[in-house]
Tab-separated table of C-alpha atoms in Angstrom:
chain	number	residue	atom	x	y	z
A	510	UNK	CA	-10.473	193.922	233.600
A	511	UNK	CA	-7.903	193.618	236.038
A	512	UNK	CA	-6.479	190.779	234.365
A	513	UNK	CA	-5.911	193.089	231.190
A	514	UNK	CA	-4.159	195.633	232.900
A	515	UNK	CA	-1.576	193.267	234.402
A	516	UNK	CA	1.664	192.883	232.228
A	517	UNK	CA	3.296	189.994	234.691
A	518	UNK	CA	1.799	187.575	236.978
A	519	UNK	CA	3.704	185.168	238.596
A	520	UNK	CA	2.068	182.668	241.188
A	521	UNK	CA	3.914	180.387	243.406
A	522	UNK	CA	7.124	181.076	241.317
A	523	UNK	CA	10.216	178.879	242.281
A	524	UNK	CA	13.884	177.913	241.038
A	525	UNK	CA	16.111	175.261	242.369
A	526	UNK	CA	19.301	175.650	240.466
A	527	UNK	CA	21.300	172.045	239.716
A	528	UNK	CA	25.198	171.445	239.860
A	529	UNK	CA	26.818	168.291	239.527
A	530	UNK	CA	23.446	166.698	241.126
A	531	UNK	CA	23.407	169.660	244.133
A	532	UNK	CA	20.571	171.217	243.902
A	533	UNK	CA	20.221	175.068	245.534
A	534	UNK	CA	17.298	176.364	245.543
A	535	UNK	CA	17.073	180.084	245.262
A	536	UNK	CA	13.208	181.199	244.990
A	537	UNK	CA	10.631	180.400	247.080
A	538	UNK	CA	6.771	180.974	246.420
A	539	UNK	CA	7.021	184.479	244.418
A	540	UNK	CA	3.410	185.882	243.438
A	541	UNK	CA	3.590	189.298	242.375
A	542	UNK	CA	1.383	191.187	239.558
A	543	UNK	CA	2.994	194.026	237.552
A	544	UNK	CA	0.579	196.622	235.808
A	545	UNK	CA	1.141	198.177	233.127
A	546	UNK	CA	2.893	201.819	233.609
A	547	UNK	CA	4.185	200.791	236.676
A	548	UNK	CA	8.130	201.293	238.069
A	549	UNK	CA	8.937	198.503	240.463
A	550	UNK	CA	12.109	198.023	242.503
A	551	UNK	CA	13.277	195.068	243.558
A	552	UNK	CA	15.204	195.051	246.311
A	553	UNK	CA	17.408	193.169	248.785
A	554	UNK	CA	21.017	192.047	249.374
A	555	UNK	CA	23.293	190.026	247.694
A	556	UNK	CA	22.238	186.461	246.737
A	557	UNK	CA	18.729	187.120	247.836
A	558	UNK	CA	17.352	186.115	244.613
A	559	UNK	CA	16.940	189.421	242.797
A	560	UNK	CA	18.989	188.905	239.662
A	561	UNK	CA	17.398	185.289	239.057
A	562	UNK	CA	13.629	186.681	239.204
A	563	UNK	CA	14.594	189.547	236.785
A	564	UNK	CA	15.758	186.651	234.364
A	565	UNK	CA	13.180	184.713	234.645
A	566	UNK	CA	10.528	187.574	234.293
A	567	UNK	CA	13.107	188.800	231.009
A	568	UNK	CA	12.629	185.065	229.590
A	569	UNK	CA	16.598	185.234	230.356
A	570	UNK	CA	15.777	182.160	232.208
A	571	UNK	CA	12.729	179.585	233.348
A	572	UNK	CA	11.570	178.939	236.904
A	573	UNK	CA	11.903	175.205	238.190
A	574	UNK	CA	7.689	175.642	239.498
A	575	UNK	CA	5.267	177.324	239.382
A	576	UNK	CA	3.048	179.399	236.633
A	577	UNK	CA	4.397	183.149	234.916
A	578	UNK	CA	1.917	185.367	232.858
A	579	UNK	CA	2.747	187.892	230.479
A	580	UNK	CA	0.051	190.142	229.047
A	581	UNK	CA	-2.426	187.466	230.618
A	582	UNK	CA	-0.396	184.081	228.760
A	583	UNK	CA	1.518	181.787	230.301
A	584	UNK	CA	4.484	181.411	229.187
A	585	UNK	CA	4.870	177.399	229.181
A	586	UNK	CA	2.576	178.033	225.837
A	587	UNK	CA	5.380	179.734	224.243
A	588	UNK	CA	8.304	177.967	222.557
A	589	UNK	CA	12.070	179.112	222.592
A	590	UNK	CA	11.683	180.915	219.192
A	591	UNK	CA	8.735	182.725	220.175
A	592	UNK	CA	9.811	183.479	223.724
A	593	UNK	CA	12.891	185.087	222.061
A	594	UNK	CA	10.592	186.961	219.841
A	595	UNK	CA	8.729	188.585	222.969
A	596	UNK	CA	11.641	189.345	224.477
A	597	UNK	CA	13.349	191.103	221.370
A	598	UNK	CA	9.964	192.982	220.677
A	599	UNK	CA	8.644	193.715	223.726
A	600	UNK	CA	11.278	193.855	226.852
A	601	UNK	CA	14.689	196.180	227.476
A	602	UNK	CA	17.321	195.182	229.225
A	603	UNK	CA	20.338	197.461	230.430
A	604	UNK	CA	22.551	196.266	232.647
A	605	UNK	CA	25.266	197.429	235.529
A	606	UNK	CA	28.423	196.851	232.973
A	607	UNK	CA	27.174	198.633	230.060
A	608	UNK	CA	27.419	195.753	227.350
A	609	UNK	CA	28.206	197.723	224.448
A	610	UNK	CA	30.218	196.864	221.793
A	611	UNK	CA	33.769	198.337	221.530
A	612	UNK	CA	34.723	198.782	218.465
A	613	UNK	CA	31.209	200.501	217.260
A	614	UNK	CA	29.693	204.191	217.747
A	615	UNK	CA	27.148	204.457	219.919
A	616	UNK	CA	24.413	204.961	217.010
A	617	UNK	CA	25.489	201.305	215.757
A	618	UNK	CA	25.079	200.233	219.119
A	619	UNK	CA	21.813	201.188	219.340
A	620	UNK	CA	20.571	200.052	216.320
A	621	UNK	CA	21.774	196.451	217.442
A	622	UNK	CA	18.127	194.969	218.459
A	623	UNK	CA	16.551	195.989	215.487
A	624	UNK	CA	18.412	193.714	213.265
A	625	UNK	CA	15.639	191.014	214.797
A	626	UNK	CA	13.210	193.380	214.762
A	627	UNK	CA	11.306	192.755	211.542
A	628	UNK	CA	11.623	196.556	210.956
A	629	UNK	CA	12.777	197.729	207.590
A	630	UNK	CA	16.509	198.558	207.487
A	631	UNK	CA	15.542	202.333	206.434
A	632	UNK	CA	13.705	202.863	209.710
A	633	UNK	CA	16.813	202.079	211.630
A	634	UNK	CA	19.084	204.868	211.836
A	635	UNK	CA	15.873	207.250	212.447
A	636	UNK	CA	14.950	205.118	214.957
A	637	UNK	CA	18.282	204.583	216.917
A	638	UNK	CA	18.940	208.431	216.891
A	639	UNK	CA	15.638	209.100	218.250
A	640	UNK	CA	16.414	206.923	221.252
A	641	UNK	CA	19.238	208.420	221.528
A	642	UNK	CA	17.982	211.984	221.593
A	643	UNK	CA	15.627	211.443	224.509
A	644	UNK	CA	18.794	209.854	226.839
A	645	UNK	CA	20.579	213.426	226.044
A	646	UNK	CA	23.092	211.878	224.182
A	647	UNK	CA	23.072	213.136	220.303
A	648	UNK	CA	26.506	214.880	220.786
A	649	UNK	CA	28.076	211.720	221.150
A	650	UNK	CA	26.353	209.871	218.499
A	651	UNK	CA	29.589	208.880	216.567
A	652	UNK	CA	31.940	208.555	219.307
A	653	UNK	CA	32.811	204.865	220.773
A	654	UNK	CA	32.043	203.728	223.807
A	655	UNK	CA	35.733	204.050	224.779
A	656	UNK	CA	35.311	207.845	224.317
A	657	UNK	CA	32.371	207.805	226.603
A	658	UNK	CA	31.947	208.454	230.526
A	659	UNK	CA	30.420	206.160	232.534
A	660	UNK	CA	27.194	207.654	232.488
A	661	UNK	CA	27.185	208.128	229.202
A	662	UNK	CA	27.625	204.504	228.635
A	663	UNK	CA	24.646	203.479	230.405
A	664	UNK	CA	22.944	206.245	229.052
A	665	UNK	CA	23.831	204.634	225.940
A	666	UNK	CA	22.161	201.543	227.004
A	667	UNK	CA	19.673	202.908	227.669
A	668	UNK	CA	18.999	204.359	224.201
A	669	UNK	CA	19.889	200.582	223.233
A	670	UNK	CA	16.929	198.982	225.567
A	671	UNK	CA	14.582	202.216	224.219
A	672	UNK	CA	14.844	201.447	220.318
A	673	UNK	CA	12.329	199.197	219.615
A	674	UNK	CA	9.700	201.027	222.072
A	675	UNK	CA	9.491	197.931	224.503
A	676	UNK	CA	6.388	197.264	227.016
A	677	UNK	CA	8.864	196.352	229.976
A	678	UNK	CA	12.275	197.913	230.478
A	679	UNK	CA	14.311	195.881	233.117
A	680	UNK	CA	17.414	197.827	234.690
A	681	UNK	CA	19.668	195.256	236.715
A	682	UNK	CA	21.757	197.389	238.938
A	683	UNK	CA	21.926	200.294	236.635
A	684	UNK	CA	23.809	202.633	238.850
A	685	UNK	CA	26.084	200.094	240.215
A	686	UNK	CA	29.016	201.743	238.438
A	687	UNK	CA	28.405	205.124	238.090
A	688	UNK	CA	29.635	207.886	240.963
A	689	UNK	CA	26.695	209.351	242.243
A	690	UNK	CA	26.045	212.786	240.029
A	691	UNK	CA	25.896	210.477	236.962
A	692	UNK	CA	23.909	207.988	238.453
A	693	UNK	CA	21.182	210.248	239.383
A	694	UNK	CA	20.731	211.462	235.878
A	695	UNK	CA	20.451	207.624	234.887
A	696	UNK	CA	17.698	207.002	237.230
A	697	UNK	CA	16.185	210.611	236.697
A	698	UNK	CA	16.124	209.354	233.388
A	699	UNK	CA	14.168	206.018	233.733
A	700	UNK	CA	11.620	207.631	236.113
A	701	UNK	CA	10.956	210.209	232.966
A	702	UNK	CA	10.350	207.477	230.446
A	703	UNK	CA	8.006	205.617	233.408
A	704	UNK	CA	6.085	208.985	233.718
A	705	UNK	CA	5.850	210.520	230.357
A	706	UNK	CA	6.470	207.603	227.750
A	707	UNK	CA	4.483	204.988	229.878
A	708	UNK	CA	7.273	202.281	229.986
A	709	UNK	CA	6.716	199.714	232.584
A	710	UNK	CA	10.351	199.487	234.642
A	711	UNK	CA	11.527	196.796	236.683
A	712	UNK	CA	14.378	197.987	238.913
A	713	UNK	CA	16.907	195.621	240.731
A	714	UNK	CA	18.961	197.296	242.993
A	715	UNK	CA	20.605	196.935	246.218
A	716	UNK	CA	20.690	200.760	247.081
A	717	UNK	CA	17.743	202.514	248.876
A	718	UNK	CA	18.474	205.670	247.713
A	719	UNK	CA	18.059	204.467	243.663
A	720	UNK	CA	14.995	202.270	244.877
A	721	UNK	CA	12.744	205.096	246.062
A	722	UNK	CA	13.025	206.420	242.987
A	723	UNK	CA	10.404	204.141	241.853
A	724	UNK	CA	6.551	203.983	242.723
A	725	UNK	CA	6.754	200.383	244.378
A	726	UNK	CA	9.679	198.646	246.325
A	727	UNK	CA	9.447	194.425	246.607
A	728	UNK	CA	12.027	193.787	249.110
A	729	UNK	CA	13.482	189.862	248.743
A	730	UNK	CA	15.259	188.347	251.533
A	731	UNK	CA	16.714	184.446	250.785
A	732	UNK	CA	14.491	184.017	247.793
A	733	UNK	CA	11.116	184.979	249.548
A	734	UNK	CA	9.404	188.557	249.238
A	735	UNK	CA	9.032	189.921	252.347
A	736	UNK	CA	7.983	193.171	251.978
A	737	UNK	CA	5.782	194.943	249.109
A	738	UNK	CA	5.245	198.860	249.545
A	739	UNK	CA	3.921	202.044	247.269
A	740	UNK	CA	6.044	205.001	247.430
A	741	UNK	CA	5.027	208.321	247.394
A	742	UNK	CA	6.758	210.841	245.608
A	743	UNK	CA	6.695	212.972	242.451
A	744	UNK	CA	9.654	213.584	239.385
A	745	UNK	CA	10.569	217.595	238.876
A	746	UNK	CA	11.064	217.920	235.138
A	747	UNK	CA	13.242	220.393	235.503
A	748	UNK	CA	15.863	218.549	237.439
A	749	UNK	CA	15.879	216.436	234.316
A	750	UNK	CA	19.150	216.778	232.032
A	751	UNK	CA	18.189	217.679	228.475
């Protein structure tokens, strides 16, 4: 039963990355298990592996050793076309520097991962503005990102990784370049969809302040986990920007 409940699994995870026959090894020995609903942190300091293991666990990327579930298969069984396929369907990604498209409102950006999705064309815009909607962000749905403040950007990304209701929603240093007012709505934001729309969250972050705002905190130090804690604490709804 538990087995069913876990989204990831990853035992004995490793990566050894290979330049001009130098090989670095970054990851040592990771075994973790994910459930669904959860919000994990990752946590630790620059170059201690945190950014690799959230591509690897995103299909971004594959780990030199060692064996990765997701929903309970491995993911050696899946080829690149399908692996893509999970990843468009089922995982959100937003990311410290925004990645949205210039020259495009932020509706159109939203809409961008549904043009793999499968979904009929007519769903889209419905779709895109209800994402949108639940970041707080409908009064800027025609404007371009250049128009927008930072926190509106990732906000905007947000919306983006939201659109085609994914399992697994990982943030990589969402906050990173906000000031702190906006990122506080950002995170505010991802603990709501963890709590009332059931979206698992993987966090990376450097900051202890943007960690505890999830329920778990996996502290990495030189590749290896060294630390794997609950936190206790509860979201006010009212704190959260409508």
């Amino acid at each position: 039963m538990a087995e069913q409940n876990s989204v990831i699994k990853v035992r004995d995870l490793g990566k050894v990355f290979l330049d001009d026959g130098v090989e670095t090894p970054v990851l040592f020995n990771i075994a973790l298990e994910i459930k669904e609903g959860e919000f994990v942190a990752v946590m630790g300091p620059s170059g201690s592996g945190k950014s690799t293991l959230l591509h690897i666990l995103g299909f971004l990327d594959r780990q030199t050793r060692g064996e990765y579930l997701f929903e309970g298969k491995n993911i050696d069984e899946y080829s690149s076309v399908q692996l893509a396929h999970v990843r468009n369907k089922k995982m959100g990604f937003i990311f410290q520097a925004f990645n949205l498209l210039p020259r495009i409102s932020v509706l159109e950006n939203v809409k961008l991962p549904l043009l793999y999705s499968g979904i009929g064309q007519k769903e889209w815009n419905k779709m895109a503005r209800q994402a949108i909607d639940s970041v707080g962000l409908t009064h800027r749905l025609n404007y371009s990102p250049s128009q927008l403040s930072g926190g509106e950007k990732q906000r905007a990304a947000i919306a983006r990784a939201l659109v085609n209701s994914p399992k697994v929603i990982f943030a990589d240093e969402p906050t990173g370049n906000l000031d702190s007012k906006s990122g506080k709505i950002v995170m505010e934001i991802l603990q709501r969809l963890n709590q009332e729309r059931g979206h698992t969250i993987i966090l990376i972050t450097h900051e202890t302040y943007t960690a505890e705002h999830a329920q778990r905190i996996i502290s990495l130090h030189d590749g290896r986990i060294v630390s794997d804690r609950s936190v206790g604490h509860s979201l006010d709804a009212n704190h959260f920007v409508k």
